[in-house]
Every structure is written in C-alpha cells, then in structure tokens.
Coordinates of C-alpha atoms in Angstrom, one line a residue:
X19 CA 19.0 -167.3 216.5
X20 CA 18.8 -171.3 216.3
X21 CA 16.3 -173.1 219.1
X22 CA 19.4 -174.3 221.0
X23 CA 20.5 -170.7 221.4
X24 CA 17.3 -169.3 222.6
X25 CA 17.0 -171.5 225.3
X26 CA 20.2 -171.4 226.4
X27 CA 20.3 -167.5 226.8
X28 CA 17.3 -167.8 228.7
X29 CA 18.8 -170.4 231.2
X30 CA 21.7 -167.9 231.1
X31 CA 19.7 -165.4 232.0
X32 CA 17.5 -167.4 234.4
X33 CA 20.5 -168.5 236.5
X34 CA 22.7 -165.6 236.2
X35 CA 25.4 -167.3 234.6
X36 CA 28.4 -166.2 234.4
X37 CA 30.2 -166.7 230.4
X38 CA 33.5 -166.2 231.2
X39 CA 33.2 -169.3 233.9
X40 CA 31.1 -171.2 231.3
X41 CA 33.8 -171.3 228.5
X42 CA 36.5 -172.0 230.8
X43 CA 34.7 -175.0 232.4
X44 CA 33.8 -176.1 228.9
X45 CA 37.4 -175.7 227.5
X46 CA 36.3 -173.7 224.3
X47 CA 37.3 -170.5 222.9
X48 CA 35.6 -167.2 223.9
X49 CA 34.7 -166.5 220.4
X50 CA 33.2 -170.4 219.6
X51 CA 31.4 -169.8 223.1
X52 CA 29.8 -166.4 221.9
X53 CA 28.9 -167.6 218.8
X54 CA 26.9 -170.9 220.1
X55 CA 25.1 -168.1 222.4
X56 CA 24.4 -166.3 219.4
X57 CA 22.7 -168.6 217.2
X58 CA 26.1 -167.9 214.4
X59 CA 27.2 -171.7 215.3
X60 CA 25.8 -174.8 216.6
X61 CA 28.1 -176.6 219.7
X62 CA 30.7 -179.0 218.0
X63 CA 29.5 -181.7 219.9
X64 CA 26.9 -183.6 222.5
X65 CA 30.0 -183.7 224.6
X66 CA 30.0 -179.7 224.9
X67 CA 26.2 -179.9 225.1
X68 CA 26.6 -181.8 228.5
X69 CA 29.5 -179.8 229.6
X70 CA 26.9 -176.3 229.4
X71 CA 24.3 -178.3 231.1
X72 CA 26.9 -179.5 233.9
X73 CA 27.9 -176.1 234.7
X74 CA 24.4 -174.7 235.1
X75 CA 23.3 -177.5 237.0
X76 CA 20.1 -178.5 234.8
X77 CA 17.3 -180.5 236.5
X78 CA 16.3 -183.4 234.4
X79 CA 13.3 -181.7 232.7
X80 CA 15.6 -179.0 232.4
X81 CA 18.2 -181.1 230.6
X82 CA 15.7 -182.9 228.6
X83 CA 14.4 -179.3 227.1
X84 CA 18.0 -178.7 226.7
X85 CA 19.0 -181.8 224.4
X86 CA 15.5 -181.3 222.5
X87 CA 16.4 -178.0 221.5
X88 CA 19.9 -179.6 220.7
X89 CA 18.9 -182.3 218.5
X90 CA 16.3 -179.6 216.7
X91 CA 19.0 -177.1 216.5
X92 CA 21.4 -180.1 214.9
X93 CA 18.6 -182.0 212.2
X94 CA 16.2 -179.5 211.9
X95 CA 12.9 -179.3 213.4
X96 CA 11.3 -181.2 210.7
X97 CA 13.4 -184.0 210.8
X98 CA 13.3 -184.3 214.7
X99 CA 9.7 -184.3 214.9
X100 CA 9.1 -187.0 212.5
X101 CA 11.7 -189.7 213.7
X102 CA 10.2 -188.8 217.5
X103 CA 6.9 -189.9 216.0
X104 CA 7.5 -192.6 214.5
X105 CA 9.8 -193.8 218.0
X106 CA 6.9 -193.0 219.9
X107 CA 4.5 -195.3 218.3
X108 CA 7.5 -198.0 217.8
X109 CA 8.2 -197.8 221.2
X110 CA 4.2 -198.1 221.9
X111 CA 3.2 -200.6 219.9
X112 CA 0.5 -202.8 221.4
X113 CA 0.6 -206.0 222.0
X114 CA -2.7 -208.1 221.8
X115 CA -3.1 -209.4 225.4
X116 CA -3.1 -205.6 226.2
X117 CA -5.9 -204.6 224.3
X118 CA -9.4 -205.2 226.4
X119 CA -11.6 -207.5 225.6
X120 CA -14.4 -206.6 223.3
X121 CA -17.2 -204.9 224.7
X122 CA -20.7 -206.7 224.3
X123 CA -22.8 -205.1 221.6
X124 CA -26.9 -204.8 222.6
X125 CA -29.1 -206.4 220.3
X126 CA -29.7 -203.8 217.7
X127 CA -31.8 -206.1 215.4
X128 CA -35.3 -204.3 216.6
X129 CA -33.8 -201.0 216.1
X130 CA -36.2 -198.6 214.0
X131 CA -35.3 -195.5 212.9
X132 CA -38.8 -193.0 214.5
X133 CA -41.7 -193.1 211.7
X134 CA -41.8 -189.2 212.8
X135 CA -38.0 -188.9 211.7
X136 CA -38.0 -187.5 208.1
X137 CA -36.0 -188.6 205.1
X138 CA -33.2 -185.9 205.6
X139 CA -33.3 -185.1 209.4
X140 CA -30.5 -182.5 210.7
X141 CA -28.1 -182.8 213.6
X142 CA -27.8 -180.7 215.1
X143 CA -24.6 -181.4 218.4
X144 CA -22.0 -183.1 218.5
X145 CA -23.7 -185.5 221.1
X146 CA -26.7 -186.6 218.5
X147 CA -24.3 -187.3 215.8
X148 CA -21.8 -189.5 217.9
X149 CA -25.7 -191.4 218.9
X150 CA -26.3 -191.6 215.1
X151 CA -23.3 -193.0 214.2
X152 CA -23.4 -195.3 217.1
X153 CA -27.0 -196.8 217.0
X154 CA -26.5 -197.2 212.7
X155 CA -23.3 -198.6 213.1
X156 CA -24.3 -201.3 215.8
X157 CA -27.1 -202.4 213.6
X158 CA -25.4 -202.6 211.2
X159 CA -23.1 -205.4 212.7
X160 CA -26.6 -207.8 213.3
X161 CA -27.2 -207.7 209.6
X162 CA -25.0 -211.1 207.7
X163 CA -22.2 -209.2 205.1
X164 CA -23.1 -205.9 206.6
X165 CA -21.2 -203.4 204.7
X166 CA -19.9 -199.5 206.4
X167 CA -18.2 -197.1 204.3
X168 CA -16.4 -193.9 206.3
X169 CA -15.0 -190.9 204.0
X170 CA -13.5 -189.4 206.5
X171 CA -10.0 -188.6 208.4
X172 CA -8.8 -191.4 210.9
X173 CA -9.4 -188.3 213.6
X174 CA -12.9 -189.1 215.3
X175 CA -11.5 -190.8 218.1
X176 CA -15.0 -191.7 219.1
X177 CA -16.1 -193.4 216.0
X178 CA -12.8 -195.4 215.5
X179 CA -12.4 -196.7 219.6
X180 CA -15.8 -197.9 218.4
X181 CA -15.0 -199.7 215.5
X182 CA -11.8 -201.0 217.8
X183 CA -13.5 -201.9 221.0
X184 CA -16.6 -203.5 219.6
X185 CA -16.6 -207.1 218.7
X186 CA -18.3 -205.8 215.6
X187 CA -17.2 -209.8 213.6
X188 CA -15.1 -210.3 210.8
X189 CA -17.8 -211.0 208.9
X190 CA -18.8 -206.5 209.0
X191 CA -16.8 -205.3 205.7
X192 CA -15.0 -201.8 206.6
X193 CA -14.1 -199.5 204.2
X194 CA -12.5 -196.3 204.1
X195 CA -11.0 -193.8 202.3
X196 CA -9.3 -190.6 203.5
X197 CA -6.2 -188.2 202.5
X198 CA -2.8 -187.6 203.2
X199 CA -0.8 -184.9 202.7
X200 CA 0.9 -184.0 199.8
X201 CA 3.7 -183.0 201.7
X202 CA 5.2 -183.6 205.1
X203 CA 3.6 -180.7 206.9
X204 CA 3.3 -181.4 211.4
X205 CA 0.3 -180.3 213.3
X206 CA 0.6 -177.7 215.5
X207 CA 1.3 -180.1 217.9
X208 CA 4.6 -181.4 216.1
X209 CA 3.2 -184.5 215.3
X210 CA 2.9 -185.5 212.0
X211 CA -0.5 -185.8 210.5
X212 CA 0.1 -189.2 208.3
X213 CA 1.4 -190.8 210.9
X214 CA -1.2 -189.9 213.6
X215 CA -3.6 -191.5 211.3
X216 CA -2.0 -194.6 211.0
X217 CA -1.8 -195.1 214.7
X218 CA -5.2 -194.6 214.6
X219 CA -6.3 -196.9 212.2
X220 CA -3.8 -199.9 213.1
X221 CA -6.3 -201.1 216.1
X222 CA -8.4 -202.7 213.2
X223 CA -5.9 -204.8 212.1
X224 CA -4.9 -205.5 215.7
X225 CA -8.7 -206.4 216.1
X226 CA -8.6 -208.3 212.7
X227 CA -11.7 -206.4 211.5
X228 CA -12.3 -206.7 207.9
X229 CA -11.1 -203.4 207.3
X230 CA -10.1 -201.9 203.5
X231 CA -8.7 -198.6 203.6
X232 CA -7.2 -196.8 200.6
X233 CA -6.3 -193.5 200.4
X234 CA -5.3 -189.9 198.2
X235 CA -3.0 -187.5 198.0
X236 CA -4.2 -183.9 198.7
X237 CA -3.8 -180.8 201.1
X238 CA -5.7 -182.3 204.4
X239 CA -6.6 -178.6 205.7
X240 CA -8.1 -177.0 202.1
X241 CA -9.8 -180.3 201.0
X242 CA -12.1 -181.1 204.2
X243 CA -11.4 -177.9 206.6
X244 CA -11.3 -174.6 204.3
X245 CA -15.1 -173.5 203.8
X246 CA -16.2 -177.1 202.7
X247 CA -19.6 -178.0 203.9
X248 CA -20.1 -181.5 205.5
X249 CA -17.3 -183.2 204.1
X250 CA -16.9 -186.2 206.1
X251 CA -20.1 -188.9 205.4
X252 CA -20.3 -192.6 206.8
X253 CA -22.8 -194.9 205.1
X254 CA -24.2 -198.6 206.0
X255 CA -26.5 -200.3 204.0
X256 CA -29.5 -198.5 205.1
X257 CA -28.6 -195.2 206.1
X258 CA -26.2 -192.2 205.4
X259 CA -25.1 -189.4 207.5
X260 CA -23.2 -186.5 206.0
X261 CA -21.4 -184.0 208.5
X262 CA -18.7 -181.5 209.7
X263 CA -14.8 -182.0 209.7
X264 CA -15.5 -180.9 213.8
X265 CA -17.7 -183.6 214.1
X266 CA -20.2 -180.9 215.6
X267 CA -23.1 -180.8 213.0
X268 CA -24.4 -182.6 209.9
X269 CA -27.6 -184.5 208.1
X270 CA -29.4 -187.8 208.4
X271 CA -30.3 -189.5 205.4
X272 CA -32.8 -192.6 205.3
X273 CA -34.1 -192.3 202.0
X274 CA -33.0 -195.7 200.0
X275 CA -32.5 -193.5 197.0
X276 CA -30.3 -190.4 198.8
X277 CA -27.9 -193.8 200.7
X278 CA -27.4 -195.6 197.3
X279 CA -26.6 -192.1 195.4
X280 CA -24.3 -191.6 198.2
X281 CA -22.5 -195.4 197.4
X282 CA -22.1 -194.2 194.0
X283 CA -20.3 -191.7 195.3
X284 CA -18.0 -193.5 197.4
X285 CA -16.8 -196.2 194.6
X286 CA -16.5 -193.9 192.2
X287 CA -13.6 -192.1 194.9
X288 CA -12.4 -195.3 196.0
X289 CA -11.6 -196.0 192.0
X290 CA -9.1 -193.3 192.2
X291 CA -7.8 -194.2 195.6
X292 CA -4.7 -197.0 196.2
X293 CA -5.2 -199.3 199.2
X294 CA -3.1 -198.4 202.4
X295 CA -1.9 -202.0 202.8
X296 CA -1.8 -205.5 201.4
X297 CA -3.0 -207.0 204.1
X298 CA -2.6 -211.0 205.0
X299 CA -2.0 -213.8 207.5
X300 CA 0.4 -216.2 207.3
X301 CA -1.7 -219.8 208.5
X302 CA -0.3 -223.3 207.1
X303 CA -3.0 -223.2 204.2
X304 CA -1.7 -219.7 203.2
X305 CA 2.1 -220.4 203.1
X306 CA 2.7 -219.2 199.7
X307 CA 2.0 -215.7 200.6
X308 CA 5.8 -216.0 202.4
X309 CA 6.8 -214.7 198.9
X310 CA 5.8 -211.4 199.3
X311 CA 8.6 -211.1 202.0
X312 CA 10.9 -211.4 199.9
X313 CA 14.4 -209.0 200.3
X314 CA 15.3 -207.8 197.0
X315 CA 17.4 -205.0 197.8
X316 CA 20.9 -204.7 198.8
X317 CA 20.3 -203.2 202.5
X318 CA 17.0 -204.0 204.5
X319 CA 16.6 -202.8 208.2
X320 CA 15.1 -205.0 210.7
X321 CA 13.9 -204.0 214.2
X322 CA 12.0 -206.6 216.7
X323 CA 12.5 -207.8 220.0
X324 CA 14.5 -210.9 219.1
X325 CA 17.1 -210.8 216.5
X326 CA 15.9 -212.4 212.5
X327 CA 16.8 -216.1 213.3
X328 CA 15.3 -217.4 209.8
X329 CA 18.9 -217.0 207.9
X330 CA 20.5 -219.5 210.7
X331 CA 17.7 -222.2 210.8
X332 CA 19.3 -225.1 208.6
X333 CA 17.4 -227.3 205.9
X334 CA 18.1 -230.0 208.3
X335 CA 16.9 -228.4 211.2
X336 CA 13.7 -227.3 209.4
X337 CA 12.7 -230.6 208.7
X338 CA 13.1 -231.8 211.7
X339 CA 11.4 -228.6 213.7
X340 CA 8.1 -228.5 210.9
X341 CA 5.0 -230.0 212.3
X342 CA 4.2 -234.0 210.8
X343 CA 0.5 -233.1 210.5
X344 CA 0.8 -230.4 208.2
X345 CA -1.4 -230.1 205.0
X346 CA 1.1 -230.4 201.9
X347 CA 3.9 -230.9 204.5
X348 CA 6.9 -231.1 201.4
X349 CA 5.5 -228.3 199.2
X350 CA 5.6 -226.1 202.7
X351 CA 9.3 -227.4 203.1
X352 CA 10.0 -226.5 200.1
X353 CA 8.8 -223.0 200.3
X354 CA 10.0 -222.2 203.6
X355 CA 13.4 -223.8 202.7
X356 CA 13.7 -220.8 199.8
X357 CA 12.5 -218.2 202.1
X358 CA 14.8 -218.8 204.7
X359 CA 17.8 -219.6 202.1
X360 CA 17.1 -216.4 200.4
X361 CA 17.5 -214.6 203.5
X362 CA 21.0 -215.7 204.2
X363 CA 21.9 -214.8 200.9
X364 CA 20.9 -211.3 201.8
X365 CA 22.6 -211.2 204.9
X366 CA 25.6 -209.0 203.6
X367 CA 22.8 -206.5 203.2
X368 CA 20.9 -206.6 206.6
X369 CA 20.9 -204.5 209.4
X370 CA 18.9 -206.3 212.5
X371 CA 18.6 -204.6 215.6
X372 CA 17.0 -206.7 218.5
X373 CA 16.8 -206.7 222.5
X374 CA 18.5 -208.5 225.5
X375 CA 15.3 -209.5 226.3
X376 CA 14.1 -210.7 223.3
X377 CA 16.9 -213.2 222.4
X378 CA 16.1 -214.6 226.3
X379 CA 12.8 -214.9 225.2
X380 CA 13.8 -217.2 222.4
X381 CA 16.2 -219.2 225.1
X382 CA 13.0 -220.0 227.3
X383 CA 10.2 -220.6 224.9
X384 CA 12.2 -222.0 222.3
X385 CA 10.1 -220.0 220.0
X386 CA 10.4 -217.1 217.4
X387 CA 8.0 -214.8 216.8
X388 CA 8.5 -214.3 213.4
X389 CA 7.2 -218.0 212.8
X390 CA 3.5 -218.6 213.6
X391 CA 3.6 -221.6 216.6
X392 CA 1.1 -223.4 214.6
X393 CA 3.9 -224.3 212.1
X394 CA 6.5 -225.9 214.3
X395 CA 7.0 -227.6 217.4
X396 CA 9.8 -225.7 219.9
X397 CA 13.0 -225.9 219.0
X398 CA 15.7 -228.2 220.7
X399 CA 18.5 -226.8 222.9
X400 CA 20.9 -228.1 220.5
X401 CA 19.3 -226.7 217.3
X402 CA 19.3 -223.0 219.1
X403 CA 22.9 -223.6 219.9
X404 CA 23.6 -224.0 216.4
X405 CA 21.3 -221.2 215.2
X406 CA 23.1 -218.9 217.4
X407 CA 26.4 -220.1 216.8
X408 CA 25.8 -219.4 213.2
X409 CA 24.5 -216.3 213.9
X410 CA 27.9 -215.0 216.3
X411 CA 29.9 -213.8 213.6
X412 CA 27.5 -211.4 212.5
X413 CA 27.4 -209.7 215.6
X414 CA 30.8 -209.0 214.9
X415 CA 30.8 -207.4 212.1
X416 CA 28.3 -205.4 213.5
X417 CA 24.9 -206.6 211.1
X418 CA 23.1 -207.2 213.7
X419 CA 23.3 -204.9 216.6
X420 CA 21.9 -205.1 220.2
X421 CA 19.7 -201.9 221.5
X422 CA 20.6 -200.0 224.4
X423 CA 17.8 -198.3 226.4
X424 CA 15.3 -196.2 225.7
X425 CA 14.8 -198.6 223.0
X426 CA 15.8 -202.0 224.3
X427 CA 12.2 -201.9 225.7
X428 CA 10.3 -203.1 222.6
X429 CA 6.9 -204.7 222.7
X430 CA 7.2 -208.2 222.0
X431 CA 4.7 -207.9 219.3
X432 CA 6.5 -205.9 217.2
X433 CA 8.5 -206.7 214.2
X434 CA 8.8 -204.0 211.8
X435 CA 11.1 -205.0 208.4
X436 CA 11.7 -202.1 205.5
X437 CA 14.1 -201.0 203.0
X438 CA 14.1 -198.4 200.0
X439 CA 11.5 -200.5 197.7
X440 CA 9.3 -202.4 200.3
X441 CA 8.4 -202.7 204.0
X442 CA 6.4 -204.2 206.8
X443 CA 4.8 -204.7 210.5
X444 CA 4.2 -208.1 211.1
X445 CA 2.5 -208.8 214.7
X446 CA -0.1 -211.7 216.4
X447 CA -3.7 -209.9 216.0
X448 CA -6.0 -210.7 218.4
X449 CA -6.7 -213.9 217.5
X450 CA -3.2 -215.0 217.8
X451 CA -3.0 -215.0 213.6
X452 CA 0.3 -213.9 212.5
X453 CA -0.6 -210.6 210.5
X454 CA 1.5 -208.6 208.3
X455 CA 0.9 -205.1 206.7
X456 CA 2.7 -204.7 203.4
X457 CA 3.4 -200.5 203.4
X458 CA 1.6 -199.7 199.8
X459 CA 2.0 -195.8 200.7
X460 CA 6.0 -194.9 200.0
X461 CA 5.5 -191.8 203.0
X462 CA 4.8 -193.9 205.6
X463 CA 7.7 -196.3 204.3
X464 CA 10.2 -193.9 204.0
X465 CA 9.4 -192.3 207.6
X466 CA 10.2 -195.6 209.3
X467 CA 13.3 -195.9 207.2
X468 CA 14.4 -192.3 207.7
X469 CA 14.6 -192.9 211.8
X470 CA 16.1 -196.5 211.3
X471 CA 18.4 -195.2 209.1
X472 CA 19.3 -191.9 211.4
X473 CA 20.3 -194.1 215.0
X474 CA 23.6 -193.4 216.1
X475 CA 26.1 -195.9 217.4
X476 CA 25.2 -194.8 220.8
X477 CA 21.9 -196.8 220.4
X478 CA 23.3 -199.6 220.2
X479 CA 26.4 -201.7 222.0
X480 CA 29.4 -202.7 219.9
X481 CA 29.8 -205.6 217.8
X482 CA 32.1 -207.0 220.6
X483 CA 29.8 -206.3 223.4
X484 CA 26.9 -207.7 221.3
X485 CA 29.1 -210.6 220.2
X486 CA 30.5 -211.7 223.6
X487 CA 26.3 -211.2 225.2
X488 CA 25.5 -214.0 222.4
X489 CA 28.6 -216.1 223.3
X490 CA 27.6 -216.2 226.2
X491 CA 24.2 -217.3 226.0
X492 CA 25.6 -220.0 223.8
X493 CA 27.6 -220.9 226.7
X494 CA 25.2 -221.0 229.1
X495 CA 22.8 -223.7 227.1
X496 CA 26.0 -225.3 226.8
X497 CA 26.4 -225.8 230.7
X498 CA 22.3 -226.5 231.1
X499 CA 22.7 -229.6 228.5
X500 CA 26.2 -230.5 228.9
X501 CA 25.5 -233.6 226.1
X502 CA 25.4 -230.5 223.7

C-alpha cells in the first residue's frame, strides 16, 4: 500500500464509488486502475490524478489531501516534507517593516538578586525559570559589552521572541551553540528539525543583534532528551542557570566561581563547534566584502522578487548611476565593475527565477534590491531600458524564468542565491543595512538547493511567455519617455 492508495480507497469507500465508472471516465485499463488502488503502481501521471479527483467530485480540502498523498506517494515522504519546509519559510520570509517595533526594556540596572537567595537556588516550574531567564537577561543588556551565552536548542520560543522583540542593542554579544542532526530525520510533525531551528534563530539577524552561533553534529533526541539531566544552560556575566530540555525545571547559580567554571565550559564546546554563518553587511566602507559573492561554479540558482539585474548594468552605466560622494569612489568602481562583470560571465550557468511584481517594482522605484540605496542614485528610464533589453534574450532561452503562483508571491525582502559549493540570503535588517548570511552548514545548503532544483516547468511560464511580459515592459517605458 503507497499513501496515495490508502486514501484513495477510503474516498472510494467513503463515496461509494463505483470502479468500473472510474476507469472508463479516466480512459485507463482495468488492470492499471486496480493496480493504482492497490498500492502495486503509482498513477502515470498528474493528469490521471485530476481525472480520479473529477469523477469523485473532491472538495478542495479534499483535493488538496488528495495531491499531498500524490506528491508523497511520487518523491517519497522524506523528500516532500523537506522541500514543503523549506517553501513554507521561503514563502514566509519576513520583511523588516513587518516585524514590530522593539518593546521598551524596564530599567534593570537596580536589579539584585534576594540576599536570602542561596548560591545554587532550584527552580522549580516552568513559570520561575522563564522569570529567571527574563529578569538576568534584561540586566544583562544595562551592563556596556554585556556578554550571554545559550547552550541550548533554538526551541524555547519564549527565550528567543525575547531576544527578538527586545531592543536588547548591538552592543549585547550573543552566542550560542546547539546541534543538528546527523541525519535528516522530521519531527513527528513532518517538519524538519534543522530547519525549524533556523527559522527560529533568523529574527536575530533580522533584528541585527550581535548574534554568534556555531553549531555540532550529533543525534538531537539522545544528546539533550534521552535521560540527560539539565542539559540546556544560559550564562551572562554574572549568573548561570542550568535546566531541563522541557524547559520545566533546573538550577540557579550566583556563585562567581560556579558562572566562570560554567564559561569554561562553554568555550571549550564552542572550540569544537563551526559557526552557522559568515555573517556581514554590505555599507560603502565595507565594499570589498562583495568578493565573497562570488559564482564559481558552473550552475547557481537564484530566487528573489526581481530578476538578478547586476550581469546587464554596464561599466558606463555604473559610473554614471554610483553616488559622487562616495569614500574611495574609483577603488569601489573598480570592484563593483568585477563583480558585476564576473556575473555575466556566469550567466551560461544561472538559473534566476523572479516575480511579475518584482520587475514592476524595479520599473517604479528605479531601484534593485540587491544594491544597498546608499550606493547609487535611481536609475534613469533609459539605463533600465537598456538593462532590460540586455536582459530579453535570456528569458528566451529560458535562464531566467518568471514564477507562476503560489510562488509569484515572494516577500520583497527576500533574495536567496545557492549552488553546490556556496550559498546565501541576503535581506535589509531592520535598520535598513543590507545583510547577507553566507550558509557555513552544507545541510541547510543543500535543502534549499534540493527544492530549487526539484520545481517543475509548471512553476514557472515559458521562456516565450516570460520573454514577451519583459518586451513588453520595455515597450511600455518606451511609450512613457518617447525621447528613449
């Protein structure tokens, strides 16, 4: 039996279907038909898939169970389960106007720990330790180059919409180490456990905390859940707490010599850990770190709202377009110039997928995302007719591809380039700094590859439909500046 099979007997059964109708209507033989029913044989195609579902007159929640079980059935539940992960957090990726604004933190900087509290207190609920952490945490952020170390999963979602949502300052130092698994086990909820913890931690870039996480390879359950006693601890400077993988119980610690055995502890971890990211914004005085973008592979993938214009934008028209007032104006010229030449080299290579909406969005503001606005003044009407112009035949040959829905809704914010050997978000944090995450960890890399690489043509429009849209937005500036 195959999950396709299983529920399709049981709508069979639930709407007293009759077989012999079925296979007619579907124009297959009796013996394919049985065989589906059967689990022996999964159905030749989608098309037959929405035949059965015609026939038995599915409701859409019906026919959306239906297709699940389908795509399970066809790539395997593994397989299916990961790439829907990583879609749903692609699809939600947040932009930073949506996040809300930082929640006020009380002045902590008279906060004493009771003289009646002992060295090594316990806690003893869940409610006491989420105040601990809290009250240590906050007072922590009142103290210049405070310093908080977690050793823990990125599952409390208390302790990390606290870290998040308070304006805890840039000048707080985060660290963090945790594990992933050595293999690419889901939870029980189908979701995979690497992944959830990434979407968990990325609101500290977003928030452009001074966050360093690093990270080991390990069996999550047997190393902090199987009969290990307060595995989790979170340290500041003055304090440590030690607790429970459930978050329900777990020790206080005040003792100046207990909280700097227990630093020991962590460095001598975080000295067999490898940081999660490289982690950097590109500003005018940090230009040169553009080289880390570099393509050096034959086939890259490239997803974002607007399609990759940087191959298209001329020398000419990046001197023109480069703000006057830059420090080391020529040696950033220069270096841009490369970057943007090495990327139309590589274009042979690329696959860019992009939205209807996103290439309007570079018609009205003039503006890419991919370039930080503090760079460049907006571009002319004449220079985006010529980028897109250049651009045109690649749509053609199909490199660069416009999404259908679902997926055509992308967050604006979102700009996700990967290949075999490196890969990358890039995104405006909160302070409108263009940040980029350089993937350090190859599971997380080759999940985002694996669902790029595994969308079907019916994503996507055809080259011809995706080269006449482009056409004719390049009329249409055309007719708005008719000196063009």
């Amino acid at each position: 039996m195959s999950e396709f099979s299983n529920i399709l007997r049981q709508f069979i059964h639930e709407k007293n279907i009759k077989v012999y109708s079925l296979i007619k209507y579907c124009n297959i033989d009796r013996s394919t038909m049985y065989k589906i029913i059967n689990g022996k044989r999964n159905p030749p195609s989608k098309d037959i898939v929405e035949k059965i579902g015609d026939f038995m007159h599915l409701t859409p929640l019906e026919y959306a169970c239906f297709e699940e079980a389908y795509q399970i059935t066809k790539i395997g539940a593994e397989n299916y389960y990961r790439r829907k992960n990583a879609q749903d957090f692609l699809m939600n990726f947040p932009d930073n106007f949506t996040i809300s604004s930082p929640v006020s933190i009380p002045d902590f900087s008279s906060f004493q720990i009771p003289e009646n509290i002992p060295a090594c207190a316990a806690i003893q609920t869940h409610v006491e330790l989420n105040y601990v952490l809290r009250s240590i945490l906050l007072k922590e952020s009142q103290i210049k180059k405070g310093k908080i170390a977690l050793f823990l999963q990125p599952d409390c979602e208390y302790l990390f919409s606290l870290l998040s949502n308070l304006n805890l300052g840039h000048s707080l130092e985060i660290q963090q180490i945790f594990c992933l698994n050595n293999d690419t086990s889901l939870t029980p909820e189908h979701e995979s456990y690497n992944l959830n913890y990434f979407q968990n931690i990325f609101p500290l870039y977003l928030r452009n905390t001074n966050s360093k996480i690093f990270y080991f390879y390990d069996n999550i359950h047997s190393h902090f859940f199987n009969l290990n006693v307060l595995p989790y601890f979170v340290l500041t400077s003055q304090y440590a707490v030690s607790f429970s993988s459930d978050y329900q119980y777990g020790i206080f610690y005040t003792d100046p010599t207990v909280v700097s055995q227990f630093w020991n502890l962590f460095h001598s971890f975080q000295e067999k850990c490898t940081p999660f990211f490289q982690v950097f914004t590109l500003t005018p005085d940090k230009v040169h770190m553009i080289q880390n973008l570099a393509l050096n592979t034959a086939e890259t993938y490239l997803l974002q709202p607007e399609p990759c214009m940087t191959p298209f934008i001329s020398k000419e028209i990046l001197k023109s377009a480069l703000l006057e007032n830059l420090p080391d104006r020529n040696h950033m010229l220069a270096l841009l110039s490369d970057f943007f030449s090495a990327n139309t080299k590589n274009l042979p290579g690329m696959h860019v997928y992009f939205t209807e909406s996103g290439i309007r969005r570079f018609i009205q503001t003039r503006r890419l995302k991919e370039i930080p606005e503090d760079f460049y003044r907006p571009f002319l009407p004449q220079e985006q007719v010529q980028m897109l112009e250049s651009l045109l035949p690649y749509c053609y040959q199909g490199l660069y591809r416009m999404i259908k829905a679902p997926l055509n809704q992308l967050p604006i914010n979102l700009h996700l380039c990967i290949n075999n050997n490196m890969g990358y978000f890039s995104f405006d944090n909160i302070d409108n700094q263009a940040t980029y995450l350089m993937f350090n960890e190859t599971g997380l890399l080759s999940v985002f590859l694996d669902y790029l690489q595994s969308l079907e043509d019916a994503c996507f429009y055809t080259p011809e439909e995706t080269g006449d849209f482009i056409k004719a937005i390049i009329e249409e500036l055309q007719q708005q500046s008719p000196v063009l």
